[in-house]
mmCIF file of C-alpha atoms in Angstrom:
data_model
loop_
_atom_site.group_PDB
_atom_site.id
_atom_site.type_symbol
_atom_site.label_atom_id
_atom_site.label_comp_id
_atom_site.label_asym_id
_atom_site.label_seq_id
_atom_site.Cartn_x
_atom_site.Cartn_y
_atom_site.Cartn_z
ATOM 1 C CA MET A 179 36.100 11.856 -17.073
ATOM 2 C CA LYS A 180 35.493 9.507 -14.146
ATOM 3 C CA ILE A 181 34.480 12.360 -11.827
ATOM 4 C CA SER A 182 31.799 13.650 -14.230
ATOM 5 C CA THR A 183 30.474 10.091 -14.709
ATOM 6 C CA ASN A 184 30.158 9.674 -10.937
ATOM 7 C CA ARG A 185 28.415 13.048 -10.629
ATOM 8 C CA ALA A 186 26.003 12.185 -13.422
ATOM 9 C CA PHE A 187 25.244 8.862 -11.750
ATOM 10 C CA LEU A 188 24.688 10.508 -8.358
ATOM 11 C CA PHE A 189 22.535 13.195 -9.946
ATOM 12 C CA THR A 190 20.396 10.557 -11.677
ATOM 13 C CA ILE A 191 20.004 8.528 -8.482
ATOM 14 C CA THR A 192 19.081 11.682 -6.560
ATOM 15 C CA ILE A 193 16.417 12.583 -9.111
ATOM 16 C CA VAL A 194 14.966 9.046 -9.108
ATOM 17 C CA ILE A 195 14.855 8.821 -5.319
ATOM 18 C CA GLY A 196 13.476 12.345 -5.023
ATOM 19 C CA THR A 197 10.723 11.518 -7.474
ATOM 20 C CA LEU A 198 9.849 8.334 -5.634
ATOM 21 C CA LEU A 199 9.791 10.093 -2.273
ATOM 22 C CA THR A 200 7.641 12.972 -3.465
ATOM 23 C CA PRO A 201 4.092 12.390 -2.262
ATOM 24 C CA GLY A 202 1.228 13.115 -4.598
ATOM 25 C CA ILE A 203 2.791 12.128 -7.909
ATOM 26 C CA GLY A 204 0.130 10.629 -10.115
ATOM 27 C CA ILE A 205 -2.852 11.196 -7.833
ATOM 28 C CA VAL A 206 -6.117 9.987 -9.319
ATOM 29 C CA SER A 207 -9.212 11.820 -8.201
ATOM 30 C CA ALA A 208 -12.287 9.943 -7.073
ATOM 31 C CA ALA A 209 -14.274 11.599 -9.845
ATOM 32 C CA GLU A 210 -12.032 10.035 -12.507
ATOM 33 C CA ASN A 211 -12.688 6.527 -11.226
ATOM 34 C CA ALA A 212 -15.728 6.633 -8.964
ATOM 35 C CA ASP A 213 -16.076 2.865 -8.457
ATOM 36 C CA TYR A 214 -12.584 2.580 -7.139
ATOM 37 C CA PRO A 215 -10.807 3.932 -4.043
ATOM 38 C CA ALA A 216 -9.056 7.265 -4.676
ATOM 39 C CA VAL A 217 -5.414 6.252 -4.538
ATOM 40 C CA GLU A 218 -2.247 7.026 -6.380
ATOM 41 C CA SER A 219 -2.135 5.820 -9.962
ATOM 42 C CA ALA A 220 -0.894 2.280 -10.415
ATOM 43 C CA GLY A 221 2.454 3.427 -11.796
ATOM 44 C CA ILE A 222 4.886 0.563 -12.291
ATOM 45 C CA LEU A 223 3.063 -2.761 -12.086
ATOM 46 C CA PRO A 224 4.348 -5.922 -10.343
ATOM 47 C CA THR A 225 4.787 -7.553 -13.753
ATOM 48 C CA ASN A 226 7.312 -4.889 -14.778
ATOM 49 C CA PRO A 227 10.983 -5.874 -14.363
ATOM 50 C CA PHE A 228 11.618 -2.426 -12.810
ATOM 51 C CA TYR A 229 9.037 -2.916 -10.049
ATOM 52 C CA PHE A 230 11.955 -3.196 -7.632
ATOM 53 C CA VAL A 231 12.498 0.562 -8.094
ATOM 54 C CA LYS A 232 9.014 1.244 -6.778
ATOM 55 C CA LYS A 233 9.553 -1.095 -3.835
ATOM 56 C CA PHE A 234 12.888 0.611 -3.154
ATOM 57 C CA GLY A 235 11.096 3.969 -3.050
ATOM 58 C CA TRP A 236 8.572 2.604 -0.556
ATOM 59 C CA ASN A 237 11.350 1.200 1.605
ATOM 60 C CA MET A 238 13.198 4.542 1.554
ATOM 61 C CA ARG A 239 10.013 6.331 2.626
ATOM 62 C CA ARG A 240 9.558 3.769 5.410
ATOM 63 C CA LEU A 241 13.141 4.311 6.500
ATOM 64 C CA PHE A 242 12.667 8.068 6.850
ATOM 65 C CA THR A 243 9.206 8.031 8.423
ATOM 66 C CA PHE A 244 9.747 8.193 12.169
ATOM 67 C CA ASP A 245 6.348 9.203 13.532
ATOM 68 C CA PRO A 246 4.323 6.009 14.195
ATOM 69 C CA ILE A 247 1.048 7.526 12.988
ATOM 70 C CA LYS A 248 2.634 8.887 9.808
ATOM 71 C CA ARG A 249 4.166 5.445 9.277
ATOM 72 C CA LEU A 250 0.698 3.942 9.605
ATOM 73 C CA ASP A 251 -0.545 6.430 6.993
ATOM 74 C CA LEU A 252 2.335 5.420 4.726
ATOM 75 C CA GLU A 253 1.581 1.708 5.092
ATOM 76 C CA LEU A 254 -2.078 2.394 4.245
ATOM 77 C CA GLU A 255 -0.990 4.400 1.201
ATOM 78 C CA ILE A 256 1.168 1.488 0.015
ATOM 79 C CA VAL A 257 -1.694 -0.991 0.484
ATOM 80 C CA GLU A 258 -3.950 1.354 -1.505
ATOM 81 C CA GLN A 259 -1.283 1.503 -4.207
ATOM 82 C CA ASN A 260 -1.322 -2.315 -4.342
ATOM 83 C CA VAL A 261 -5.095 -2.281 -4.912
ATOM 84 C CA ALA A 262 -4.637 0.242 -7.734
ATOM 85 C CA GLU A 263 -2.068 -2.119 -9.279
ATOM 86 C CA ILE A 264 -4.477 -5.055 -9.046
ATOM 87 C CA LYS A 265 -7.247 -2.992 -10.657
ATOM 88 C CA LYS A 266 -4.911 -1.853 -13.450
ATOM 89 C CA LEU A 267 -3.778 -5.436 -14.099
ATOM 90 C CA GLU A 268 -7.409 -6.478 -14.314
ATOM 91 C CA ASP A 269 -8.179 -3.609 -16.715
ATOM 92 C CA ILE A 270 -5.322 -4.377 -19.103
ATOM 93 C CA ASN A 271 -6.003 -8.132 -18.808
ATOM 94 C CA LEU A 272 -2.288 -8.967 -19.144
ATOM 95 C CA ASP A 273 -1.910 -12.694 -18.342
ATOM 96 C CA SER A 274 -4.625 -11.846 -15.893
ATOM 97 C CA ASN A 275 -4.674 -14.675 -13.345
ATOM 98 C CA ARG A 276 -0.914 -14.938 -12.897
ATOM 99 C CA SER A 277 -0.310 -11.195 -12.727
ATOM 100 C CA ILE A 278 -3.242 -10.553 -10.388
ATOM 101 C CA GLU A 279 -2.072 -13.364 -8.119
ATOM 102 C CA LYS A 280 1.424 -11.838 -8.019
ATOM 103 C CA ALA A 281 -0.082 -8.459 -7.114
ATOM 104 C CA ALA A 282 -2.323 -10.097 -4.486
ATOM 105 C CA VAL A 283 0.759 -11.635 -2.852
ATOM 106 C CA ALA A 284 2.376 -8.184 -2.708
ATOM 107 C CA TYR A 285 -0.850 -6.742 -1.303
ATOM 108 C CA GLU A 286 -0.998 -9.386 1.406
ATOM 109 C CA GLY A 287 2.632 -8.755 2.347
ATOM 110 C CA ASN A 288 1.946 -5.052 2.705
ATOM 111 C CA LEU A 289 -1.182 -5.813 4.735
ATOM 112 C CA ASP A 290 1.115 -7.692 7.109
ATOM 113 C CA ARG A 291 3.315 -4.589 7.385
ATOM 114 C CA LEU A 292 0.233 -2.484 8.071
ATOM 115 C CA GLN A 293 -0.780 -4.936 10.826
ATOM 116 C CA ILE A 294 2.716 -4.836 12.352
ATOM 117 C CA THR A 295 2.634 -1.037 12.361
ATOM 118 C CA LEU A 296 -0.816 -1.104 13.976
ATOM 119 C CA ASP A 297 0.465 -3.508 16.630
ATOM 120 C CA GLU A 298 3.406 -1.204 17.403
ATOM 121 C CA ILE A 299 1.116 1.741 18.103
ATOM 122 C CA LYS A 300 -0.381 1.929 21.545
ATOM 123 C CA ALA A 301 -2.787 4.821 21.728
ATOM 124 C CA ASN A 302 -6.067 5.996 23.160
ATOM 125 C CA GLY A 303 -9.086 7.796 21.801
ATOM 126 C CA GLY A 304 -7.572 11.164 22.652
ATOM 127 C CA ASN A 305 -5.411 11.331 19.535
ATOM 128 C CA PRO A 306 -7.480 12.772 16.642
ATOM 129 C CA GLU A 307 -4.747 12.082 14.073
ATOM 130 C CA LEU A 308 -4.728 8.401 14.979
ATOM 131 C CA GLU A 309 -8.517 8.255 14.998
ATOM 132 C CA LYS A 310 -8.567 9.722 11.468
ATOM 133 C CA THR A 311 -6.008 7.178 10.236
ATOM 134 C CA VAL A 312 -7.904 4.269 11.793
ATOM 135 C CA SER A 313 -11.103 5.575 10.198
ATOM 136 C CA ASN A 314 -9.294 5.659 6.831
ATOM 137 C CA ILE A 315 -8.076 2.084 7.325
ATOM 138 C CA ILE A 316 -11.632 0.920 7.956
ATOM 139 C CA GLU A 317 -13.091 2.916 5.063
ATOM 140 C CA GLN A 318 -10.444 1.806 2.565
ATOM 141 C CA GLY A 319 -10.605 -1.766 3.839
ATOM 142 C CA LEU A 320 -14.297 -1.904 2.971
ATOM 143 C CA LYS A 321 -13.571 -0.578 -0.518
ATOM 144 C CA HIS A 322 -10.780 -3.129 -0.932
ATOM 145 C CA GLN A 323 -13.212 -5.901 0.044
ATOM 146 C CA GLU A 324 -15.502 -4.776 -2.792
ATOM 147 C CA VAL A 325 -12.615 -4.914 -5.272
ATOM 148 C CA PHE A 326 -11.740 -8.463 -4.185
ATOM 149 C CA ASN A 327 -15.401 -9.512 -4.364
ATOM 150 C CA ARG A 328 -15.514 -8.339 -7.990
ATOM 151 C CA LEU A 329 -12.259 -10.153 -8.729
ATOM 152 C CA LYS A 330 -13.595 -13.410 -7.251
ATOM 153 C CA GLY A 331 -16.553 -13.205 -9.607
ATOM 154 C CA LYS A 332 -14.327 -12.716 -12.655
ATOM 155 C CA HIS A 333 -11.457 -15.072 -11.741
ATOM 156 C CA GLU A 334 -13.027 -18.261 -10.401
ATOM 157 C CA SER A 335 -9.697 -20.135 -10.500
ATOM 158 C CA MET A 336 -8.243 -17.651 -7.980
ATOM 159 C CA ARG A 337 -11.235 -17.711 -5.647
ATOM 160 C CA ASN A 338 -9.441 -19.464 -2.756
ATOM 161 C CA ARG A 339 -6.412 -17.172 -2.983
ATOM 162 C CA LEU A 340 -8.562 -14.048 -3.065
ATOM 163 C CA GLU A 341 -10.676 -15.278 -0.145
ATOM 164 C CA GLY A 342 -7.463 -15.750 1.844
ATOM 165 C CA VAL A 343 -6.471 -12.156 1.079
ATOM 166 C CA GLN A 344 -9.944 -10.985 2.129
ATOM 167 C CA LEU A 345 -9.680 -12.856 5.427
ATOM 168 C CA ARG A 346 -6.330 -11.203 6.120
ATOM 169 C CA LEU A 347 -7.787 -7.815 5.214
ATOM 170 C CA ARG A 348 -10.739 -8.434 7.554
ATOM 171 C CA ASP A 349 -8.314 -9.243 10.387
ATOM 172 C CA VAL A 350 -6.370 -6.016 9.849
ATOM 173 C CA VAL A 351 -9.499 -3.868 9.583
ATOM 174 C CA SER A 352 -11.046 -5.411 12.680
ATOM 175 C CA ALA A 353 -7.817 -4.857 14.651
ATOM 176 C CA ALA A 354 -7.613 -1.156 13.769
ATOM 177 C CA PRO A 355 -10.266 0.160 16.226
ATOM 178 C CA ARG A 356 -8.571 -1.659 19.098
ATOM 179 C CA VAL A 357 -5.560 0.642 18.681
ATOM 180 C CA VAL A 358 -7.712 3.693 19.361
ATOM 181 C CA ASN A 359 -9.286 2.034 22.389
ATOM 182 C CA SER A 360 -5.974 0.952 23.937
ATOM 183 C CA GLN A 361 -4.878 2.799 27.079
ATOM 184 C CA ASP A 362 -1.110 2.329 26.722
ATOM 185 C CA TYR A 363 -0.209 5.501 24.768
ATOM 186 C CA PRO A 364 1.614 8.163 26.794
ATOM 187 C CA LYS A 365 -0.288 11.436 26.606
ATOM 188 C CA ASN A 366 1.631 14.478 25.345
#
């Protein structure tokens, strides 16, 4: 009996982790939500007690992403996921200010991780994959700024907090092109 219980538990954990690590689950097309960046669906929200499962999945993906540029892509994907969560929380209006502030804190923390990953990459303009990722960071950063501008208009009590997040986002976006212009990356 104990052996089959352990196998069932391991099987369940394997399925959960496999699902979390599978890219492309719940993709929302730009046509479905044209005023919003095309990112993965919000999925589990920060207000959900099982949000830790989502964060665990992100951490597992980080753990097994070894290429620095792919890691940068992953960090951008996670930041985009945070924006989708903020938008979803705004749409469902669930204890709006508190839940959006909680999601904004998570967003800012993941922006910090994106910045750290950017700082770890030393590259030059000769890497088209890096140039594409940096371009995506800039493009998505501008879209994220628009989302936060709309939020500031709707949630006046959170204006200072949201402006702080926007300043951090501006810092990350403005640092991104410097990575492409750096001359420290060893050429392959």
